[in-house]
Amino acid sequence: MKKPQTKWPATETDVTLLKMEPSSRKIAHYMQEAIKEAEKAFENGEVPVGAVIVHEGRIIGRAHNQVEQLKDATAHAEMIALTQASEALGDWRLEGTDLYVTKEPCPMCAGAIVLSRVKRVVFGARDEKAGAAGTKMNILSDGCLNHKVEVAAGVEENQCRELLQSFFKKRSLD
């Protein structure tokens, strides 16, 4: 069994996950994979958001923000990972998948997640300005839409938030 990484901040969420069932450890593992993607974005001067999509215990999509690199406002981590997952499954319907993302999805990404029929979104840091998974609005669970997505918030929240804060602090100094 893999030992928890010592770089985790000792947060209530992290401690709770470590005490829980193996499935909770898997959740932490997949969020760590999303964080690795976010770190790639940070290194490339992109807002550090990373995402992975899991189907039947296998990562079928992984991406980080590439808005600046591709000069494309839609090149968010979630959008790129959704495209990869669709290609992996050979279907635009991503039923039975879980999307792990380091920051709460924006309205654009939340809409694409709903349309793709993702089962569950697990995110780290809340987005106080444009969070569309419950913070500012709740597109993922809106009863007016054709699909509702389960949401789990705050997984590895401190680590995800600190990565975002470090990026914006560094950017303001440059």
PDB file of N, CA, C and O in Angstrom, residues 68-130:
ATOM      1  N   GLU A  68      -3.071  30.175 -22.449  1.00  0.00           N
ATOM      2  CA  GLU A  68      -2.034  31.055 -23.009  1.00  0.00           C
ATOM      3  C   GLU A  68      -1.254  30.355 -24.113  1.00  0.00           C
ATOM      4  O   GLU A  68      -1.015  30.926 -25.174  1.00  0.00           O
ATOM      5  N   GLN A  69      -0.888  29.118 -23.879  1.00  0.00           N
ATOM      6  CA  GLN A  69      -0.097  28.361 -24.847  1.00  0.00           C
ATOM      7  C   GLN A  69      -0.830  28.207 -26.172  1.00  0.00           C
ATOM      8  O   GLN A  69      -0.261  28.392 -27.239  1.00  0.00           O
ATOM      9  N   LEU A  70      -2.111  27.865 -26.106  1.00  0.00           N
ATOM     10  CA  LEU A  70      -2.890  27.625 -27.323  1.00  0.00           C
ATOM     11  C   LEU A  70      -3.615  28.871 -27.825  1.00  0.00           C
ATOM     12  O   LEU A  70      -4.245  28.819 -28.878  1.00  0.00           O
ATOM     13  N   LYS A  71      -3.560  29.951 -27.051  1.00  0.00           N
ATOM     14  CA  LYS A  71      -4.280  31.189 -27.391  1.00  0.00           C
ATOM     15  C   LYS A  71      -5.751  30.883 -27.619  1.00  0.00           C
ATOM     16  O   LYS A  71      -6.374  31.286 -28.587  1.00  0.00           O
ATOM     17  N   ASP A  72      -6.321  30.127 -26.655  1.00  0.00           N
ATOM     18  CA  ASP A  72      -7.696  29.634 -26.764  1.00  0.00           C
ATOM     19  C   ASP A  72      -8.361  29.736 -25.392  1.00  0.00           C
ATOM     20  O   ASP A  72      -7.981  29.029 -24.463  1.00  0.00           O
ATOM     21  N   ALA A  73      -9.355  30.600 -25.282  1.00  0.00           N
ATOM     22  CA  ALA A  73     -10.039  30.814 -24.009  1.00  0.00           C
ATOM     23  C   ALA A  73     -10.743  29.561 -23.498  1.00  0.00           C
ATOM     24  O   ALA A  73     -11.050  29.464 -22.312  1.00  0.00           O
ATOM     25  N   THR A  74     -10.996  28.593 -24.368  1.00  0.00           N
ATOM     26  CA  THR A  74     -11.675  27.364 -23.951  1.00  0.00           C
ATOM     27  C   THR A  74     -10.709  26.247 -23.546  1.00  0.00           C
ATOM     28  O   THR A  74     -11.157  25.159 -23.190  1.00  0.00           O
ATOM     29  N   ALA A  75      -9.416  26.507 -23.570  1.00  0.00           N
ATOM     30  CA  ALA A  75      -8.420  25.459 -23.295  1.00  0.00           C
ATOM     31  C   ALA A  75      -8.206  25.283 -21.788  1.00  0.00           C
ATOM     32  O   ALA A  75      -7.084  25.273 -21.290  1.00  0.00           O
ATOM     33  N   HIS A  76      -9.315  25.117 -21.065  1.00  0.00           N
ATOM     34  CA  HIS A  76      -9.243  24.829 -19.639  1.00  0.00           C
ATOM     35  C   HIS A  76      -8.935  23.348 -19.450  1.00  0.00           C
ATOM     36  O   HIS A  76      -9.250  22.512 -20.312  1.00  0.00           O
ATOM     37  N   ALA A  77      -8.358  23.019 -18.307  1.00  0.00           N
ATOM     38  CA  ALA A  77      -7.978  21.639 -18.010  1.00  0.00           C
ATOM     39  C   ALA A  77      -9.151  20.686 -18.182  1.00  0.00           C
ATOM     40  O   ALA A  77      -9.011  19.611 -18.784  1.00  0.00           O
ATOM     41  N   GLU A  78     -10.332  21.078 -17.664  1.00  0.00           N
ATOM     42  CA  GLU A  78     -11.500  20.207 -17.730  1.00  0.00           C
ATOM     43  C   GLU A  78     -11.914  19.937 -19.173  1.00  0.00           C
ATOM     44  O   GLU A  78     -12.241  18.802 -19.526  1.00  0.00           O
ATOM     45  N   MET A  79     -11.895  20.970 -20.010  1.00  0.00           N
ATOM     46  CA  MET A  79     -12.334  20.830 -21.402  1.00  0.00           C
ATOM     47  C   MET A  79     -11.409  19.879 -22.168  1.00  0.00           C
ATOM     48  O   MET A  79     -11.876  19.012 -22.910  1.00  0.00           O
ATOM     49  N   ILE A  80     -10.111  20.039 -21.958  1.00  0.00           N
ATOM     50  CA  ILE A  80      -9.141  19.181 -22.655  1.00  0.00           C
ATOM     51  C   ILE A  80      -9.263  17.740 -22.155  1.00  0.00           C
ATOM     52  O   ILE A  80      -9.260  16.795 -22.955  1.00  0.00           O
ATOM     53  N   ALA A  81      -9.419  17.575 -20.845  1.00  0.00           N
ATOM     54  CA  ALA A  81      -9.567  16.222 -20.285  1.00  0.00           C
ATOM     55  C   ALA A  81     -10.856  15.562 -20.772  1.00  0.00           C
ATOM     56  O   ALA A  81     -10.873  14.351 -21.041  1.00  0.00           O
ATOM     57  N   LEU A  82     -11.936  16.336 -20.900  1.00  0.00           N
ATOM     58  CA  LEU A  82     -13.194  15.778 -21.428  1.00  0.00           C
ATOM     59  C   LEU A  82     -13.002  15.265 -22.856  1.00  0.00           C
ATOM     60  O   LEU A  82     -13.491  14.180 -23.205  1.00  0.00           O
ATOM     61  N   THR A  83     -12.297  16.021 -23.666  1.00  0.00           N
ATOM     62  CA  THR A  83     -12.036  15.597 -25.050  1.00  0.00           C
ATOM     63  C   THR A  83     -11.213  14.313 -25.075  1.00  0.00           C
ATOM     64  O   THR A  83     -11.526  13.375 -25.817  1.00  0.00           O
ATOM     65  N   GLN A  84     -10.181  14.246 -24.247  1.00  0.00           N
ATOM     66  CA  GLN A  84      -9.358  13.030 -24.187  1.00  0.00           C
ATOM     67  C   GLN A  84     -10.175  11.830 -23.729  1.00  0.00           C
ATOM     68  O   GLN A  84     -10.051  10.734 -24.288  1.00  0.00           O
ATOM     69  N   ALA A  85     -11.009  12.032 -22.720  1.00  0.00           N
ATOM     70  CA  ALA A  85     -11.828  10.929 -22.204  1.00  0.00           C
ATOM     71  C   ALA A  85     -12.820  10.453 -23.257  1.00  0.00           C
ATOM     72  O   ALA A  85     -13.053   9.244 -23.401  1.00  0.00           O
ATOM     73  N   SER A  86     -13.408  11.372 -23.989  1.00  0.00           N
ATOM     74  CA  SER A  86     -14.339  10.999 -25.067  1.00  0.00           C
ATOM     75  C   SER A  86     -13.630  10.161 -26.127  1.00  0.00           C
ATOM     76  O   SER A  86     -14.179   9.172 -26.620  1.00  0.00           O
ATOM     77  N   GLU A  87     -12.422  10.571 -26.463  1.00  0.00           N
ATOM     78  CA  GLU A  87     -11.636   9.797 -27.430  1.00  0.00           C
ATOM     79  C   GLU A  87     -11.313   8.407 -26.888  1.00  0.00           C
ATOM     80  O   GLU A  87     -11.402   7.413 -27.610  1.00  0.00           O
ATOM     81  N   ALA A  88     -10.967   8.324 -25.607  1.00  0.00           N
ATOM     82  CA  ALA A  88     -10.612   7.036 -24.995  1.00  0.00           C
ATOM     83  C   ALA A  88     -11.799   6.074 -24.972  1.00  0.00           C
ATOM     84  O   ALA A  88     -11.633   4.871 -25.193  1.00  0.00           O
ATOM     85  N   LEU A  89     -12.994   6.607 -24.717  1.00  0.00           N
ATOM     86  CA  LEU A  89     -14.185   5.755 -24.650  1.00  0.00           C
ATOM     87  C   LEU A  89     -14.889   5.608 -25.995  1.00  0.00           C
ATOM     88  O   LEU A  89     -15.765   4.756 -26.136  1.00  0.00           O
ATOM     89  N   GLY A  90     -14.529   6.450 -26.951  1.00  0.00           N
ATOM     90  CA  GLY A  90     -15.194   6.401 -28.251  1.00  0.00           C
ATOM     91  C   GLY A  90     -16.638   6.868 -28.188  1.00  0.00           C
ATOM     92  O   GLY A  90     -17.471   6.439 -28.981  1.00  0.00           O
ATOM     93  N   ASP A  91     -16.937   7.768 -27.247  1.00  0.00           N
ATOM     94  CA  ASP A  91     -18.309   8.252 -27.068  1.00  0.00           C
ATOM     95  C   ASP A  91     -18.257   9.594 -26.368  1.00  0.00           C
ATOM     96  O   ASP A  91     -17.411   9.816 -25.497  1.00  0.00           O
ATOM     97  N   TRP A  92     -19.156  10.495 -26.726  1.00  0.00           N
ATOM     98  CA  TRP A  92     -19.218  11.784 -26.037  1.00  0.00           C
ATOM     99  C   TRP A  92     -19.879  11.658 -24.673  1.00  0.00           C
ATOM    100  O   TRP A  92     -19.713  12.511 -23.822  1.00  0.00           O
ATOM    101  N   ARG A  93     -20.616  10.585 -24.474  1.00  0.00           N
ATOM    102  CA  ARG A  93     -21.253  10.342 -23.176  1.00  0.00           C
ATOM    103  C   ARG A  93     -20.235   9.707 -22.240  1.00  0.00           C
ATOM    104  O   ARG A  93     -19.780   8.593 -22.479  1.00  0.00           O
ATOM    105  N   LEU A  94     -19.909  10.407 -21.187  1.00  0.00           N
ATOM    106  CA  LEU A  94     -18.904   9.926 -20.249  1.00  0.00           C
ATOM    107  C   LEU A  94     -19.554   9.393 -18.979  1.00  0.00           C
ATOM    108  O   LEU A  94     -19.087   9.623 -17.860  1.00  0.00           O
ATOM    109  N   GLU A  95     -20.623   8.641 -19.171  1.00  0.00           N
ATOM    110  CA  GLU A  95     -21.356   8.077 -18.041  1.00  0.00           C
ATOM    111  C   GLU A  95     -20.443   7.159 -17.242  1.00  0.00           C
ATOM    112  O   GLU A  95     -19.621   6.434 -17.793  1.00  0.00           O
ATOM    113  N   GLY A  96     -20.579   7.232 -15.916  1.00  0.00           N
ATOM    114  CA  GLY A  96     -19.770   6.389 -15.045  1.00  0.00           C
ATOM    115  C   GLY A  96     -18.366   6.912 -14.815  1.00  0.00           C
ATOM    116  O   GLY A  96     -17.533   6.194 -14.261  1.00  0.00           O
ATOM    117  N   THR A  97     -18.084   8.151 -15.208  1.00  0.00           N
ATOM    118  CA  THR A  97     -16.753   8.717 -15.000  1.00  0.00           C
ATOM    119  C   THR A  97     -16.756   9.708 -13.852  1.00  0.00           C
ATOM    120  O   THR A  97     -17.783  10.294 -13.507  1.00  0.00           O
ATOM    121  N   ASP A  98     -15.594   9.879 -13.283  1.00  0.00           N
ATOM    122  CA  ASP A  98     -15.370  10.882 -12.242  1.00  0.00           C
ATOM    123  C   ASP A  98     -14.315  11.848 -12.749  1.00  0.00           C
ATOM    124  O   ASP A  98     -13.288  11.415 -13.287  1.00  0.00           O
ATOM    125  N   LEU A  99     -14.562  13.136 -12.559  1.00  0.00           N
ATOM    126  CA  LEU A  99     -13.608  14.163 -12.943  1.00  0.00           C
ATOM    127  C   LEU A  99     -13.032  14.782 -11.674  1.00  0.00           C
ATOM    128  O   LEU A  99     -13.783  15.237 -10.818  1.00  0.00           O
ATOM    129  N   TYR A 100     -11.720  14.738 -11.555  1.00  0.00           N
ATOM    130  CA  TYR A 100     -10.999  15.332 -10.432  1.00  0.00           C
ATOM    131  C   TYR A 100     -10.324  16.587 -10.942  1.00  0.00           C
ATOM    132  O   TYR A 100      -9.579  16.539 -11.923  1.00  0.00           O
ATOM    133  N   VAL A 101     -10.571  17.719 -10.294  1.00  0.00           N
ATOM    134  CA  VAL A 101     -10.008  18.985 -10.755  1.00  0.00           C
ATOM    135  C   VAL A 101      -9.591  19.816  -9.546  1.00  0.00           C
ATOM    136  O   VAL A 101     -10.259  19.793  -8.507  1.00  0.00           O
ATOM    137  N   THR A 102      -8.500  20.523  -9.693  1.00  0.00           N
ATOM    138  CA  THR A 102      -7.923  21.233  -8.560  1.00  0.00           C
ATOM    139  C   THR A 102      -8.699  22.486  -8.170  1.00  0.00           C
ATOM    140  O   THR A 102      -8.592  22.945  -7.040  1.00  0.00           O
ATOM    141  N   LYS A 103      -9.461  23.058  -9.084  1.00  0.00           N
ATOM    142  CA  LYS A 103     -10.260  24.254  -8.789  1.00  0.00           C
ATOM    143  C   LYS A 103     -11.685  24.029  -9.263  1.00  0.00           C
ATOM    144  O   LYS A 103     -11.911  23.401 -10.293  1.00  0.00           O
ATOM    145  N   GLU A 104     -12.619  24.534  -8.521  1.00  0.00           N
ATOM    146  CA  GLU A 104     -14.036  24.410  -8.866  1.00  0.00           C
ATOM    147  C   GLU A 104     -14.265  24.846 -10.315  1.00  0.00           C
ATOM    148  O   GLU A 104     -13.776  25.895 -10.744  1.00  0.00           O
ATOM    149  N   PRO A 105     -15.006  24.051 -11.089  1.00  0.00           N
ATOM    150  CA  PRO A 105     -15.247  24.393 -12.496  1.00  0.00           C
ATOM    151  C   PRO A 105     -15.960  25.736 -12.676  1.00  0.00           C
ATOM    152  O   PRO A 105     -16.818  26.111 -11.885  1.00  0.00           O
ATOM    153  N   CYS A 106     -15.590  26.417 -13.752  1.00  0.00           N
ATOM    154  CA  CYS A 106     -16.248  27.655 -14.156  1.00  0.00           C
ATOM    155  C   CYS A 106     -17.552  27.298 -14.870  1.00  0.00           C
ATOM    156  O   CYS A 106     -17.807  26.120 -15.161  1.00  0.00           O
ATOM    157  N   PRO A 107     -18.383  28.282 -15.207  1.00  0.00           N
ATOM    158  CA  PRO A 107     -19.647  27.980 -15.900  1.00  0.00           C
ATOM    159  C   PRO A 107     -19.461  27.238 -17.232  1.00  0.00           C
ATOM    160  O   PRO A 107     -20.223  26.316 -17.529  1.00  0.00           O
ATOM    161  N   MET A 108     -18.451  27.610 -18.017  1.00  0.00           N
ATOM    162  CA  MET A 108     -18.221  26.933 -19.297  1.00  0.00           C
ATOM    163  C   MET A 108     -17.914  25.451 -19.076  1.00  0.00           C
ATOM    164  O   MET A 108     -18.524  24.574 -19.701  1.00  0.00           O
ATOM    165  N   CYS A 109     -16.992  25.185 -18.183  1.00  0.00           N
ATOM    166  CA  CYS A 109     -16.591  23.797 -17.926  1.00  0.00           C
ATOM    167  C   CYS A 109     -17.734  23.008 -17.285  1.00  0.00           C
ATOM    168  O   CYS A 109     -17.957  21.848 -17.636  1.00  0.00           O
ATOM    169  N   ALA A 110     -18.454  23.642 -16.366  1.00  0.00           N
ATOM    170  CA  ALA A 110     -19.580  22.961 -15.721  1.00  0.00           C
ATOM    171  C   ALA A 110     -20.626  22.565 -16.753  1.00  0.00           C
ATOM    172  O   ALA A 110     -21.166  21.453 -16.705  1.00  0.00           O
ATOM    173  N   GLY A 111     -20.911  23.445 -17.700  1.00  0.00           N
ATOM    174  CA  GLY A 111     -21.865  23.115 -18.754  1.00  0.00           C
ATOM    175  C   GLY A 111     -21.402  21.931 -19.583  1.00  0.00           C
ATOM    176  O   GLY A 111     -22.175  21.021 -19.888  1.00  0.00           O
ATOM    177  N   ALA A 112     -20.127  21.921 -19.945  1.00  0.00           N
ATOM    178  CA  ALA A 112     -19.578  20.804 -20.723  1.00  0.00           C
ATOM    179  C   ALA A 112     -19.602  19.508 -19.920  1.00  0.00           C
ATOM    180  O   ALA A 112     -19.870  18.432 -20.471  1.00  0.00           O
ATOM    181  N   ILE A 113     -19.359  19.604 -18.628  1.00  0.00           N
ATOM    182  CA  ILE A 113     -19.396  18.416 -17.760  1.00  0.00           C
ATOM    183  C   ILE A 113     -20.802  17.831 -17.731  1.00  0.00           C
ATOM    184  O   ILE A 113     -20.982  16.613 -17.844  1.00  0.00           O
ATOM    185  N   VAL A 114     -21.798  18.687 -17.579  1.00  0.00           N
ATOM    186  CA  VAL A 114     -23.197  18.227 -17.579  1.00  0.00           C
ATOM    187  C   VAL A 114     -23.534  17.584 -18.920  1.00  0.00           C
ATOM    188  O   VAL A 114     -24.090  16.475 -18.966  1.00  0.00           O
ATOM    189  N   LEU A 115     -23.196  18.259 -20.006  1.00  0.00           N
ATOM    190  CA  LEU A 115     -23.522  17.732 -21.332  1.00  0.00           C
ATOM    191  C   LEU A 115     -22.809  16.415 -21.618  1.00  0.00           C
ATOM    192  O   LEU A 115     -23.328  15.579 -22.363  1.00  0.00           O
ATOM    193  N   SER A 116     -21.648  16.224 -21.011  1.00  0.00           N
ATOM    194  CA  SER A 116     -20.883  14.987 -21.210  1.00  0.00           C
ATOM    195  C   SER A 116     -21.360  13.840 -20.333  1.00  0.00           C
ATOM    196  O   SER A 116     -20.873  12.729 -20.455  1.00  0.00           O
ATOM    197  N   ARG A 117     -22.293  14.127 -19.424  1.00  0.00           N
ATOM    198  CA  ARG A 117     -22.876  13.113 -18.535  1.00  0.00           C
ATOM    199  C   ARG A 117     -21.876  12.514 -17.540  1.00  0.00           C
ATOM    200  O   ARG A 117     -21.963  11.338 -17.173  1.00  0.00           O
ATOM    201  N   VAL A 118     -20.902  13.329 -17.113  1.00  0.00           N
ATOM    202  CA  VAL A 118     -19.968  12.891 -16.072  1.00  0.00           C
ATOM    203  C   VAL A 118     -20.779  12.567 -14.821  1.00  0.00           C
ATOM    204  O   VAL A 118     -21.723  13.266 -14.475  1.00  0.00           O
ATOM    205  N   LYS A 119     -20.411  11.495 -14.146  1.00  0.00           N
ATOM    206  CA  LYS A 119     -21.140  11.074 -12.945  1.00  0.00           C
ATOM    207  C   LYS A 119     -20.845  11.975 -11.745  1.00  0.00           C
ATOM    208  O   LYS A 119     -21.739  12.384 -11.026  1.00  0.00           O
ATOM    209  N   ARG A 120     -19.539  12.250 -11.514  1.00  0.00           N
ATOM    210  CA  ARG A 120     -19.155  12.977 -10.314  1.00  0.00           C
ATOM    211  C   ARG A 120     -17.971  13.885 -10.579  1.00  0.00           C
ATOM    212  O   ARG A 120     -17.057  13.524 -11.313  1.00  0.00           O
ATOM    213  N   VAL A 121     -17.998  15.058  -9.941  1.00  0.00           N
ATOM    214  CA  VAL A 121     -16.871  15.983  -9.958  1.00  0.00           C
ATOM    215  C   VAL A 121     -16.337  16.089  -8.542  1.00  0.00           C
ATOM    216  O   VAL A 121     -17.096  16.307  -7.602  1.00  0.00           O
ATOM    217  N   VAL A 122     -15.032  15.913  -8.413  1.00  0.00           N
ATOM    218  CA  VAL A 122     -14.331  16.075  -7.146  1.00  0.00           C
ATOM    219  C   VAL A 122     -13.370  17.238  -7.345  1.00  0.00           C
ATOM    220  O   VAL A 122     -12.525  17.192  -8.234  1.00  0.00           O
ATOM    221  N   PHE A 123     -13.539  18.304  -6.561  1.00  0.00           N
ATOM    222  CA  PHE A 123     -12.633  19.435  -6.738  1.00  0.00           C
ATOM    223  C   PHE A 123     -11.974  19.844  -5.436  1.00  0.00           C
ATOM    224  O   PHE A 123     -12.450  19.522  -4.359  1.00  0.00           O
ATOM    225  N   GLY A 124     -10.858  20.562  -5.587  1.00  0.00           N
ATOM    226  CA  GLY A 124     -10.086  21.007  -4.439  1.00  0.00           C
ATOM    227  C   GLY A 124     -10.520  22.370  -3.943  1.00  0.00           C
ATOM    228  O   GLY A 124     -11.318  22.480  -3.012  1.00  0.00           O
ATOM    229  N   ALA A 125     -10.012  23.424  -4.570  1.00  0.00           N
ATOM    230  CA  ALA A 125     -10.259  24.791  -4.116  1.00  0.00           C
ATOM    231  C   ALA A 125     -11.550  25.350  -4.701  1.00  0.00           C
ATOM    232  O   ALA A 125     -11.856  25.137  -5.874  1.00  0.00           O
ATOM    233  N   ARG A 126     -12.276  26.070  -3.864  1.00  0.00           N
ATOM    234  CA  ARG A 126     -13.472  26.766  -4.331  1.00  0.00           C
ATOM    235  C   ARG A 126     -13.057  27.988  -5.151  1.00  0.00           C
ATOM    236  O   ARG A 126     -12.004  28.570  -4.916  1.00  0.00           O
ATOM    237  N   ASP A 127     -13.912  28.371  -6.091  1.00  0.00           N
ATOM    238  CA  ASP A 127     -13.698  29.570  -6.889  1.00  0.00           C
ATOM    239  C   ASP A 127     -14.732  30.598  -6.449  1.00  0.00           C
ATOM    240  O   ASP A 127     -15.900  30.525  -6.837  1.00  0.00           O
ATOM    241  N   GLU A 128     -14.290  31.552  -5.633  1.00  0.00           N
ATOM    242  CA  GLU A 128     -15.205  32.540  -5.050  1.00  0.00           C
ATOM    243  C   GLU A 128     -15.748  33.520  -6.083  1.00  0.00           C
ATOM    244  O   GLU A 128     -16.748  34.173  -5.836  1.00  0.00           O
ATOM    245  N   LYS A 129     -15.104  33.608  -7.248  1.00  0.00           N
ATOM    246  CA  LYS A 129     -15.552  34.564  -8.272  1.00  0.00           C
ATOM    247  C   LYS A 129     -16.483  33.942  -9.301  1.00  0.00           C
ATOM    248  O   LYS A 129     -17.416  34.583  -9.759  1.00  0.00           O
ATOM    249  N   ALA A 130     -16.204  32.705  -9.690  1.00  0.00           N
ATOM    250  CA  ALA A 130     -16.979  32.114 -10.793  1.00  0.00           C
ATOM    251  C   ALA A 130     -17.265  30.636 -10.604  1.00  0.00           C
ATOM    252  O   ALA A 130     -17.512  29.931 -11.571  1.00  0.00           O
TER     253      ALA A 130
END
